[in-house]
CSV table of C-alpha atoms in Angstrom, one decimal:
chain,number,residue,atom,x,y,z
A,1,MET,CA,0.0,0.0,0.0
A,2,ASP,CA,1.5,3.3,-1.1
A,3,LYS,CA,0.9,5.2,2.1
A,4,ILE,CA,3.5,7.4,3.9
A,5,VAL,CA,3.2,7.9,7.6
A,6,LEU,CA,5.4,10.2,9.7
A,7,ILE,CA,5.5,9.4,13.4
A,8,ILE,CA,6.6,12.0,15.9
A,9,GLY,CA,7.3,10.3,19.2
A,10,SER,CA,8.9,7.1,18.0
A,11,GLU,CA,10.8,6.9,21.2
A,12,THR,CA,7.6,6.1,23.2
A,13,LEU,CA,6.1,2.6,23.6
A,14,LEU,CA,3.1,3.7,21.5
A,15,GLY,CA,5.4,5.2,18.8
A,16,ARG,CA,7.4,2.0,18.5
A,17,LYS,CA,4.2,-0.1,18.3
A,18,LEU,CA,2.7,2.2,15.6
A,19,ILE,CA,5.9,1.9,13.5
A,20,GLU,CA,5.7,-1.9,13.8
A,21,ILE,CA,2.0,-2.1,12.9
A,22,SER,CA,2.4,0.4,10.0
A,23,LEU,CA,5.3,-1.5,8.5
A,24,ASN,CA,3.2,-4.7,8.8
A,25,LYS,CA,0.4,-3.0,6.9
A,26,GLY,CA,2.8,-2.2,4.1
A,27,TYR,CA,3.1,1.5,4.8
A,28,ARG,CA,6.3,3.4,4.4
A,29,VAL,CA,7.3,5.1,7.7
A,30,ILE,CA,9.3,8.2,8.5
A,31,ALA,CA,10.6,8.5,12.1
A,32,PRO,CA,12.4,11.7,13.2
A,33,VAL,CA,14.6,10.8,16.2
A,34,MET,CA,16.5,12.9,18.7
A,35,THR,CA,20.0,12.1,17.5
A,36,THR,CA,22.7,13.4,15.2
A,37,GLN,CA,23.7,12.2,11.7
A,38,GLU,CA,27.0,10.9,13.1
A,39,LYS,CA,25.3,8.8,15.8
A,40,LEU,CA,22.4,7.7,13.6
A,41,LYS,CA,22.1,3.9,13.2
A,42,GLU,CA,20.6,3.0,9.8
A,43,SER,CA,17.4,1.0,10.0
A,44,THR,CA,17.6,-2.6,8.9
A,45,LYS,CA,13.8,-2.6,8.4
A,46,LYS,CA,12.5,-2.2,4.9
A,47,ASN,CA,10.4,0.9,4.3
A,48,LEU,CA,11.5,2.6,7.5
A,49,ARG,CA,13.4,5.9,7.1
A,50,ILE,CA,14.9,7.3,10.3
A,51,ILE,CA,15.9,11.0,10.2
A,52,PRO,CA,18.0,12.7,12.8
A,53,TRP,CA,16.1,15.6,14.5
A,54,ASN,CA,17.4,18.3,16.8
A,55,ARG,CA,14.1,19.2,18.5
A,56,GLY,CA,15.5,22.6,19.6
A,57,SER,CA,16.3,23.8,16.0
A,58,LEU,CA,13.9,25.3,13.5
A,59,ILE,CA,16.4,24.5,10.7
A,60,SER,CA,16.4,20.8,11.8
A,61,ALA,CA,12.6,20.8,11.5
A,62,LYS,CA,12.9,22.1,8.0
A,63,THR,CA,15.5,19.4,7.3
A,64,VAL,CA,13.2,16.6,8.5
A,65,LEU,CA,10.5,17.7,6.1
A,66,ARG,CA,12.9,18.0,3.2
A,67,GLU,CA,14.5,14.6,3.8
A,68,ALA,CA,11.1,13.0,4.3
A,69,LEU,CA,10.0,14.3,0.9
A,70,ARG,CA,13.3,13.5,-0.7
A,71,SER,CA,13.0,9.9,0.5
A,72,TYR,CA,9.3,9.1,-0.4
A,73,GLY,CA,8.1,12.1,-2.4
A,74,LYS,CA,5.1,12.8,-0.1
A,75,ILE,CA,3.6,12.5,3.4
A,76,ASP,CA,0.0,11.2,3.8
A,77,THR,CA,-0.4,11.0,7.5
A,78,VAL,CA,1.4,12.6,10.5
A,79,ILE,CA,0.9,11.0,13.9
A,80,PHE,CA,2.1,13.2,16.8
A,81,ILE,CA,2.4,11.3,20.1
A,82,HIS,CA,2.8,13.0,23.5
A,83,PRO,CA,6.5,12.6,24.3
A,84,GLU,CA,5.9,11.6,28.0
A,85,ALA,CA,8.8,13.8,29.1
A,86,LYS,CA,10.3,12.8,32.5
A,87,ALA,CA,11.3,15.7,34.7
A,88,GLY,CA,12.2,16.1,38.4
A,89,ALA,CA,9.3,16.3,40.8
A,90,SER,CA,10.5,19.5,42.5
A,91,LEU,CA,10.7,22.6,40.4
A,92,ALA,CA,12.7,24.3,43.2
A,93,GLU,CA,15.4,21.6,42.8
A,94,MET,CA,15.6,21.7,39.0
A,95,PRO,CA,18.4,23.9,37.6
A,96,ILE,CA,17.0,26.6,35.4
A,97,GLU,CA,19.2,25.2,32.6
A,98,THR,CA,17.4,21.9,32.9
A,99,VAL,CA,14.0,23.5,32.8
A,100,GLU,CA,15.0,25.5,29.7
A,101,GLU,CA,16.4,22.5,27.9
A,102,THR,CA,13.4,20.3,28.7
A,103,LEU,CA,10.9,22.9,27.5
A,104,ASN,CA,13.0,23.7,24.4
A,105,THR,CA,13.2,20.0,23.5
A,106,PHE,CA,9.6,18.9,24.2
A,107,LEU,CA,7.6,22.0,23.5
A,108,HIS,CA,9.5,24.3,21.1
A,109,GLY,CA,10.9,21.6,18.9
A,110,SER,CA,7.5,19.9,18.4
A,111,ILE,CA,5.9,23.2,17.5
A,112,TYR,CA,8.7,23.9,14.9
A,113,LEU,CA,8.2,20.6,13.2
A,114,MET,CA,4.4,20.6,13.3
A,115,LYS,CA,4.4,24.1,11.8
A,116,GLU,CA,6.4,22.8,8.8
A,117,LEU,CA,4.1,19.8,8.4
A,118,ILE,CA,0.9,21.8,8.7
A,119,ASP,CA,2.2,24.3,6.1
A,120,TYR,CA,2.9,21.3,3.8
A,121,PHE,CA,-0.6,19.9,4.3
A,122,GLN,CA,-2.2,23.3,3.8
A,123,GLU,CA,-0.4,23.7,0.5
A,124,LYS,CA,-1.5,20.3,-0.7
A,125,GLU,CA,-5.0,20.7,0.9
A,126,GLU,CA,-5.0,17.0,1.8
A,127,GLY,CA,-3.6,14.7,4.4
A,128,SER,CA,-4.2,13.5,8.0
A,129,LEU,CA,-3.0,15.0,11.3
A,130,ILE,CA,-3.4,12.6,14.2
A,131,PHE,CA,-2.6,13.3,17.9
A,132,ALA,CA,-2.3,10.5,20.5
A,133,GLU,CA,-1.7,10.5,24.2
A,134,THR,CA,-1.9,7.9,27.0
A,135,GLU,CA,-3.3,8.6,30.4
A,136,LYS,CA,-1.9,7.0,33.5
A,137,GLU,CA,-3.7,6.5,36.8
A,138,SER,CA,-0.6,7.7,38.8
A,139,GLU,CA,0.3,10.8,36.7
A,140,SER,CA,3.6,12.6,37.6
A,141,SER,CA,3.4,15.5,40.0
A,142,SER,CA,6.3,17.3,38.3
A,143,PRO,CA,5.2,20.8,37.3
A,144,VAL,CA,7.4,20.7,34.2
A,145,SER,CA,6.1,17.3,33.1
A,146,ASN,CA,2.5,18.4,33.7
A,147,LEU,CA,3.2,21.7,31.8
A,148,ILE,CA,4.4,19.6,28.8
A,149,LYS,CA,1.4,17.3,29.0
A,150,GLY,CA,-1.0,20.1,29.2
A,151,GLY,CA,0.7,22.0,26.5
A,152,PHE,CA,0.6,19.0,24.2
A,153,HIS,CA,-3.2,18.5,24.7
A,154,SER,CA,-4.0,22.2,24.4
A,155,PHE,CA,-1.8,22.6,21.3
A,156,SER,CA,-3.4,19.5,19.7
A,157,ASP,CA,-6.9,20.6,20.6
A,158,SER,CA,-6.3,24.0,19.0
A,159,ILE,CA,-5.2,22.4,15.7
A,160,LEU,CA,-8.1,20.0,15.8
A,161,LEU,CA,-10.5,23.0,16.0
A,162,SER,CA,-8.6,25.0,13.3
A,163,GLN,CA,-9.7,25.4,9.7
A,164,LEU,CA,-7.5,23.3,7.5
A,165,PRO,CA,-9.4,22.6,4.2
A,166,GLY,CA,-8.9,19.1,2.9
A,167,VAL,CA,-7.0,17.9,6.0
A,168,TYR,CA,-8.5,15.2,8.3
A,169,LYS,CA,-7.7,15.8,12.0
A,170,CYS,CA,-8.3,13.6,15.0
A,171,GLY,CA,-7.1,13.0,18.5
A,172,PHE,CA,-6.8,9.8,20.5
A,173,THR,CA,-6.5,9.2,24.2
A,174,THR,CA,-6.6,6.0,26.4
A,175,MET,CA,-5.9,4.7,29.8
A,176,VAL,CA,-5.2,1.1,28.7
A,177,SER,CA,-1.7,-0.2,28.9
A,178,GLU,CA,-1.9,-2.5,25.8
A,179,MET,CA,-0.4,-0.3,23.1
A,180,GLU,CA,-0.8,-2.8,20.3
A,181,GLU,CA,-4.6,-2.6,20.5
A,182,PHE,CA,-4.5,1.2,20.8
A,183,GLY,CA,-2.1,1.4,17.8
A,184,GLU,CA,-4.4,-0.8,15.7
A,185,TYR,CA,-7.4,1.4,16.6
A,186,ILE,CA,-5.6,4.6,15.7
A,187,LEU,CA,-4.5,3.3,12.3
A,188,LYS,CA,-7.9,1.7,11.6
A,189,MET,CA,-9.6,5.1,12.2
A,190,CYS,CA,-7.0,6.8,10.0
A,191,GLU,CA,-8.0,4.5,7.2
A,192,GLU,CA,-11.7,4.9,7.6
A,193,LYS,CA,-11.6,8.7,8.1
A,194,ASP,CA,-15.1,8.8,9.7
A,195,SER,CA,-16.4,12.3,9.2
A,196,ARG,CA,-18.0,12.3,12.7
A,197,ALA,CA,-14.5,12.0,14.2
A,198,ASN,CA,-13.0,14.8,12.2
A,199,GLY,CA,-11.7,17.5,14.6
A,200,GLU,CA,-12.6,15.4,17.7
A,201,TRP,CA,-10.9,13.5,20.5
A,202,LEU,CA,-11.7,9.8,20.7
A,203,LYS,CA,-11.2,7.7,23.8
A,204,PHE,CA,-10.1,4.1,23.3
A,205,SER,CA,-11.1,1.7,26.1
A,206,GLU,CA,-11.1,-1.9,25.0
A,207,LYS,CA,-10.8,-3.9,21.9
A,208,LYS,CA,-14.1,-5.8,22.0
A,209,GLY,CA,-16.1,-2.6,21.6
A,210,MET,CA,-13.7,-0.4,19.7
A,211,PHE,CA,-15.7,-0.2,16.5
A,212,GLN,CA,-19.2,-0.6,17.8
A,213,THR,CA,-19.7,3.1,18.7
A,214,LEU,CA,-17.7,6.2,18.1
A,215,PRO,CA,-16.3,7.3,21.5
A,216,ILE,CA,-16.2,11.0,21.0
A,217,LEU,CA,-15.1,13.0,24.0
A,218,LYS,CA,-17.0,16.1,24.9
A,219,ARG,CA,-14.8,19.2,25.2
A,220,LYS,CA,-15.0,21.0,28.6
């Protein structure tokens, strides 16, 4: 199947599972990773293109898009996964340099790359923008981690509500720990592009009922 998927957040468990499922479906996958060209290990998997990405650099974001298009000629779907940044529990004990580096890596860098990808889809007037997050019963109490999580959700929600003609947009959230089922659900919904889910958040709960009803979350 001639489908090109770019996955932001390939370092997460969900990201790795989405790559695996996508490759098994015959998709070609692009995975920006936080590394340098010198440290990059070439993938041995067919149809997987790993691109080094400096999250704190606008130039690097432009390079990721350029190299993705050079490799496969197009991008059909972007899946942006909450990075699940780990930061110290006490803000008072975190050096300001650590705070700045964490925010620059997990907030600024993501915005840089998403802007490039949204501009690309706007010019094409087609494509799919997908957001995904996992919720845990014992969430971190770290102010910085919670800032990044809240920023991801609010940023994603703003894009879901924005006017992007021809672009399908959807968000996914879950509290289940089985990422394979969640990943299959996300890709299945991407294939179907149900108009009722366009611009909405969907909550995945369990496999047996995943396609019986559309679990659209009401916005607060």
